[in-house]
Amino acid sequence: MRTDPPPGDGPARVLPDGCMDLLWHEGRLLIAGPDTRAHAVEGAPGARWAGVRFHPGTAPALIGVPAHELRDRRVDLADLWPAARTRRLTALVNAAADPARGLEEAALSLAAAAGPPDPLLRRLVTALEAGRPVGATADALGLGARRLHRRALTAFGYGPKTLARVLRLQRALRLARDGVPFAQTAALAGFADQAHLARDVKALAGLPLRELLPCR
């Protein structure tokens, strides 16, 4: 699970990235829905967690729940599935020598049952990750704006404009972590200017960009 430590002591931060996670915590399974803001991860000292992250847009087909119903939420799998199905998957994970390996096996099992992912969704993510405009992407995919919005809500938890904004944040973070100056990061990631970058990072991540990075 991707986390971003804050400066000094304190909870880790999970930043929006368009993904959903299957989590294991002390023997139970949870689903982390798509985030529109930073999520602080706090827990008792010594608490054990493991997670597997699904590529954007793939998890709803695997778990059978539209992404928008889980937006900005962490939900027990038992609250989404029948008890017997939850017990079977939980037992599979708990029987593994390591929870992380068990989650990988569980994810492969879910993927096998669901069939291949929707190629249109992967094309959408690829285009938006590359910084293509939403309108041009919709045209290239042969989808009208309303239909694309409905598909995005189900698959990603929010509309394509929000998805593009989240993916742009991740582009900027990768560049800044590699030491690219902030003004250049803004230009390369697709922001209007450095002030636009600063506003978006603060809104989505909850901290200024400099505080999200290792000392530089």
Coordinates of C-alpha atoms in Angstrom, one line a residue:
M1 CA 0.0 0.0 0.0
R2 CA 1.5 3.4 -1.0
T3 CA 1.9 5.7 2.0
D4 CA 3.6 9.0 2.3
P5 CA 5.0 9.8 5.8
P6 CA 4.5 13.2 7.1
P7 CA 7.3 15.2 8.6
G8 CA 8.4 14.0 12.0
D9 CA 6.2 11.6 14.0
G10 CA 2.6 11.1 13.1
P11 CA 0.3 8.9 11.0
A12 CA 1.3 7.9 7.4
R13 CA -0.7 9.4 4.6
V14 CA -2.3 7.5 1.7
L15 CA -2.7 9.9 -1.2
P16 CA -5.3 9.7 -4.0
D17 CA -4.0 7.7 -7.0
G18 CA -7.1 6.2 -8.7
C19 CA -6.6 2.8 -7.1
M20 CA -8.5 0.6 -4.7
D21 CA -6.9 -1.8 -2.2
L22 CA -7.7 -5.2 -0.6
L23 CA -6.4 -4.9 2.9
W24 CA -5.7 -7.5 5.6
H25 CA -5.7 -6.3 9.3
E26 CA -5.3 -8.7 12.1
G27 CA -7.1 -11.6 10.4
R28 CA -9.9 -9.6 8.7
L29 CA -10.3 -8.2 5.2
L30 CA -11.2 -4.7 4.2
I31 CA -11.7 -2.8 0.9
A32 CA -10.1 0.7 0.6
G33 CA -12.2 2.7 -1.8
P34 CA -10.8 5.3 -4.2
D35 CA -9.7 8.5 -2.4
T36 CA -10.4 12.1 -3.3
R37 CA -8.2 13.4 -0.5
A38 CA -5.4 12.2 1.7
H39 CA -6.2 9.4 4.2
A40 CA -4.3 9.3 7.4
V41 CA -3.4 5.7 8.6
E42 CA -3.2 5.4 12.3
G43 CA -3.3 2.3 14.4
A44 CA -2.2 0.7 17.7
P45 CA 1.5 0.2 18.0
G46 CA 2.5 -3.2 16.6
A47 CA -0.7 -3.6 14.6
R48 CA -0.2 -5.7 11.4
W49 CA -1.4 -4.6 8.0
A50 CA -0.9 -5.9 4.5
G51 CA -2.5 -4.8 1.2
V52 CA -2.7 -5.5 -2.5
R53 CA -3.4 -2.6 -4.8
F54 CA -5.5 -2.9 -7.9
H55 CA -4.8 -1.0 -11.1
P56 CA -7.3 1.9 -11.5
G57 CA -10.7 0.8 -12.7
T58 CA -10.2 -3.0 -12.1
A59 CA -11.4 -3.6 -8.5
P60 CA -15.1 -3.0 -8.9
A61 CA -15.5 -5.9 -11.4
L62 CA -13.6 -8.1 -9.0
I63 CA -15.5 -7.3 -5.8
G64 CA -18.9 -6.6 -7.4
V65 CA -19.4 -3.2 -5.9
P66 CA -19.4 0.1 -7.9
A67 CA -16.4 2.3 -6.9
H68 CA -18.5 5.3 -6.2
E69 CA -20.2 3.5 -3.3
L70 CA -16.8 3.1 -1.6
R71 CA -15.3 6.5 -2.4
D72 CA -13.2 7.8 0.5
R73 CA -14.2 4.8 2.6
R74 CA -12.5 1.8 4.3
V75 CA -15.2 -1.0 4.5
D76 CA -15.1 -4.5 6.0
L77 CA -15.5 -7.1 3.2
A78 CA -18.1 -8.7 5.4
D79 CA -20.3 -5.7 5.0
L80 CA -20.2 -6.1 1.2
W81 CA -20.4 -9.8 0.6
P82 CA -22.4 -12.7 1.9
A83 CA -20.9 -14.2 5.1
A84 CA -20.0 -17.5 3.5
R85 CA -18.1 -15.9 0.6
T86 CA -16.3 -13.6 3.0
R87 CA -15.2 -16.5 5.2
R88 CA -13.8 -18.4 2.3
L89 CA -11.6 -15.6 1.0
T90 CA -10.5 -14.6 4.6
A91 CA -9.6 -18.2 5.3
L92 CA -7.5 -18.3 2.1
V93 CA -5.6 -15.3 3.1
N94 CA -5.1 -16.4 6.7
A95 CA -3.9 -19.8 5.7
A96 CA -0.9 -18.3 3.8
A97 CA 2.5 -18.2 5.5
D98 CA 2.4 -14.4 5.0
P99 CA -0.7 -12.2 4.7
A100 CA 0.8 -10.3 1.8
R101 CA 1.2 -13.6 -0.1
G102 CA -2.3 -14.6 0.9
L103 CA -3.7 -11.4 -0.5
E104 CA -1.9 -11.9 -3.8
E105 CA -3.5 -15.4 -4.0
A106 CA -6.9 -13.9 -3.2
A107 CA -6.5 -11.2 -5.8
L108 CA -5.6 -13.8 -8.5
S109 CA -8.6 -15.8 -7.5
L110 CA -10.9 -12.8 -7.8
A111 CA -9.4 -11.9 -11.2
A112 CA -9.8 -15.4 -12.5
A113 CA -13.5 -15.4 -11.5
A114 CA -14.1 -12.0 -13.0
G115 CA -12.5 -12.5 -16.4
P116 CA -10.3 -10.1 -18.3
P117 CA -10.5 -6.3 -17.4
D118 CA -12.3 -3.9 -19.7
P119 CA -9.8 -2.7 -22.2
L120 CA -11.6 0.6 -22.6
L121 CA -10.9 1.5 -19.0
R122 CA -7.3 0.7 -19.4
R123 CA -7.1 2.9 -22.5
L124 CA -8.8 5.7 -20.6
V125 CA -6.3 5.5 -17.7
T126 CA -3.4 5.3 -20.1
A127 CA -4.5 8.5 -21.9
L128 CA -5.2 10.5 -18.8
E129 CA -1.9 9.3 -17.2
A130 CA -0.2 10.7 -20.3
G131 CA -1.9 14.1 -19.7
R132 CA -4.4 13.9 -22.6
P133 CA -7.5 16.2 -22.2
V134 CA -10.7 14.5 -21.0
G135 CA -12.7 15.7 -24.0
A136 CA -10.2 14.4 -26.6
T137 CA -9.9 11.1 -24.7
A138 CA -13.7 10.6 -24.8
D139 CA -13.7 11.3 -28.5
A140 CA -10.9 8.9 -29.1
L141 CA -12.8 6.2 -27.1
G142 CA -16.0 6.9 -29.0
L143 CA -17.9 7.8 -25.9
G144 CA -20.1 10.8 -25.2
A145 CA -19.4 12.9 -22.1
R146 CA -22.4 11.5 -20.1
R147 CA -21.6 7.9 -20.9
L148 CA -18.0 8.3 -20.1
H149 CA -18.9 9.9 -16.7
R150 CA -21.2 7.0 -15.8
R151 CA -18.5 4.5 -16.7
A152 CA -15.9 6.4 -14.7
L153 CA -18.2 6.6 -11.6
T154 CA -18.6 2.9 -11.6
A155 CA -15.0 2.0 -12.3
F156 CA -13.1 4.8 -10.5
G157 CA -15.5 6.2 -8.0
Y158 CA -15.6 9.7 -9.6
G159 CA -15.8 11.3 -13.0
P160 CA -13.0 11.5 -15.6
K161 CA -12.0 15.0 -14.7
T162 CA -11.4 14.1 -11.1
L163 CA -9.5 11.0 -12.3
A164 CA -7.4 13.2 -14.5
R165 CA -6.7 15.5 -11.6
V166 CA -5.6 12.6 -9.4
L167 CA -3.3 11.1 -12.0
R168 CA -1.8 14.5 -12.6
L169 CA -1.0 14.8 -8.9
Q170 CA 0.8 11.5 -9.1
R171 CA 2.8 12.6 -12.2
A172 CA 3.9 15.7 -10.2
L173 CA 4.9 13.7 -7.2
R174 CA 7.0 11.4 -9.2
L175 CA 8.8 14.3 -10.9
A176 CA 9.3 16.2 -7.6
R177 CA 10.6 13.1 -5.9
D178 CA 13.2 12.8 -8.7
G179 CA 14.5 16.2 -7.8
V180 CA 12.8 18.1 -10.7
P181 CA 12.3 21.8 -9.6
F182 CA 8.8 22.7 -8.7
A183 CA 8.3 25.2 -11.6
Q184 CA 9.5 22.5 -14.1
T185 CA 7.4 19.9 -12.4
A186 CA 4.3 22.0 -12.8
A187 CA 5.0 22.4 -16.5
L188 CA 5.8 18.8 -17.2
A189 CA 2.9 17.4 -15.2
G190 CA 0.3 19.6 -17.0
F191 CA -0.4 22.4 -14.5
A192 CA -1.0 25.9 -15.6
D193 CA 1.8 27.2 -13.4
Q194 CA 3.5 26.5 -10.0
A195 CA 0.7 28.2 -8.1
H196 CA -1.8 25.8 -9.7
L197 CA 0.4 22.9 -8.7
A198 CA 0.6 24.1 -5.1
R199 CA -3.2 24.6 -4.8
D200 CA -3.9 21.1 -6.2
V201 CA -1.4 19.3 -4.1
K202 CA -2.7 21.0 -0.9
A203 CA -6.3 20.2 -1.8
L204 CA -5.7 16.6 -2.7
A205 CA -2.8 15.7 -0.4
G206 CA -3.5 18.0 2.6
L207 CA 0.1 19.2 2.8
P208 CA 2.3 21.5 0.7
L209 CA 4.4 19.7 -1.9
R210 CA 7.7 20.3 -0.1
E211 CA 6.4 18.6 3.1
L212 CA 5.4 15.5 1.2
L213 CA 8.9 15.0 -0.1
P214 CA 12.1 13.6 1.5
C215 CA 14.5 16.3 2.6
R216 CA 15.9 18.1 -0.5

